[in-house]
Amino acid sequence: MTRSKLQRIAFVQLSPNGKLYPMKCDREDLGNGDDVEVLMSVGSENERYLEGKIISVSYERWNCSCYVVNHVREVSYEIENGGFIRTVNLTEKS
């Protein structure tokens, strides 16, 4: 049996005093206390972006269906011509 690869996992709180959700986080520049954008339920019809706060980070052999994507300062949202536009600006990195 092959062991799963060790991955960086962020424990993200999606609401004040809410429970922690483990999420894959490849971004080494994001850590404890950062406000982040996360992608939930990747690959399903319920896939969506939410905001949360990283509470802690560890390395685990887990496969998560949710991912930390960006710092909230890197992302902006607009509604234009009845459509939803999400823009990422990585020059706004923390």
Coordinates of C-alpha atoms in Angstrom, one line a residue:
M1 CA 0.0 0.0 0.0
T2 CA 1.3 3.4 -1.0
R3 CA 1.3 6.2 1.6
S4 CA -0.3 9.5 0.7
K5 CA 2.0 12.4 0.1
L6 CA 2.5 14.8 3.0
Q7 CA 0.6 18.0 2.3
R8 CA 0.4 21.4 3.9
I9 CA -3.1 21.7 5.6
A10 CA -4.6 24.9 6.9
F11 CA -7.3 24.8 9.5
V12 CA -9.7 27.6 8.4
Q13 CA -12.6 29.1 10.4
L14 CA -15.4 30.4 8.1
S15 CA -17.3 32.4 10.7
P16 CA -16.4 33.9 14.1
N17 CA -16.5 31.1 16.7
G18 CA -17.2 28.6 13.9
K19 CA -15.7 25.1 13.6
L20 CA -12.4 24.6 11.8
Y21 CA -12.2 23.0 8.4
P22 CA -9.0 21.4 7.1
M23 CA -8.1 22.6 3.6
K24 CA -5.1 22.0 1.3
C25 CA -2.9 25.1 1.3
D26 CA 0.1 25.1 -1.0
R27 CA 0.8 28.8 -0.5
E28 CA 3.7 29.0 2.0
D29 CA 3.2 32.8 2.3
L30 CA -0.2 32.3 3.9
G31 CA -0.4 31.3 7.6
N32 CA -1.9 31.7 11.0
G33 CA -4.2 34.7 11.2
D34 CA -4.5 35.4 7.5
D35 CA -7.9 36.2 6.0
V36 CA -8.2 34.0 2.9
E37 CA -10.4 33.0 0.0
V38 CA -11.1 29.3 -0.1
L39 CA -12.6 27.0 -2.7
M40 CA -15.1 24.6 -1.2
S41 CA -16.4 21.3 -2.6
V42 CA -14.0 21.3 -5.5
G43 CA -15.2 19.2 -8.5
S44 CA -18.9 19.1 -7.3
E45 CA -21.9 21.0 -8.4
N46 CA -21.7 22.8 -5.0
E47 CA -18.2 24.3 -5.8
R48 CA -18.0 27.8 -4.4
Y49 CA -15.7 30.5 -3.1
L50 CA -15.9 31.6 0.6
E51 CA -13.8 33.7 2.9
G52 CA -12.3 32.5 6.2
K53 CA -9.3 32.9 8.5
I54 CA -6.4 30.5 8.9
I55 CA -6.2 29.4 12.6
S56 CA -3.3 26.9 12.3
V57 CA -1.3 25.0 9.7
S58 CA 0.1 21.5 9.9
Y59 CA 1.5 18.8 7.5
E60 CA -0.8 15.8 7.1
R61 CA -1.3 12.8 4.7
W62 CA -4.9 13.9 3.9
N63 CA -6.8 14.5 0.7
C64 CA -8.9 17.5 1.1
S65 CA -11.8 18.6 -1.2
C66 CA -11.4 22.2 -0.1
Y67 CA -8.5 24.5 -0.9
V68 CA -7.0 27.8 0.4
V69 CA -6.7 29.8 -2.8
N70 CA -5.8 33.5 -2.1
H71 CA -5.4 36.2 0.5
V72 CA -8.6 38.2 0.6
R73 CA -6.6 41.4 -0.4
E74 CA -5.7 39.6 -3.7
V75 CA -9.3 39.2 -4.9
S76 CA -12.0 41.5 -6.0
Y77 CA -15.6 40.8 -7.1
E78 CA -17.9 42.8 -9.4
I79 CA -21.2 42.4 -11.1
E80 CA -21.2 43.6 -14.6
N81 CA -23.9 43.1 -17.3
G82 CA -25.7 40.6 -15.1
G83 CA -22.6 38.5 -14.7
F84 CA -20.2 37.8 -11.8
I85 CA -16.6 38.8 -12.3
R86 CA -13.8 37.5 -10.0
T87 CA -10.4 39.2 -10.4
V88 CA -7.2 38.1 -8.8
N89 CA -4.3 40.5 -8.4
L90 CA -1.2 38.8 -7.0
T91 CA 0.6 42.1 -6.7
E92 CA -1.5 42.7 -3.5
K93 CA 0.2 39.7 -1.8
S94 CA 0.5 40.1 2.0

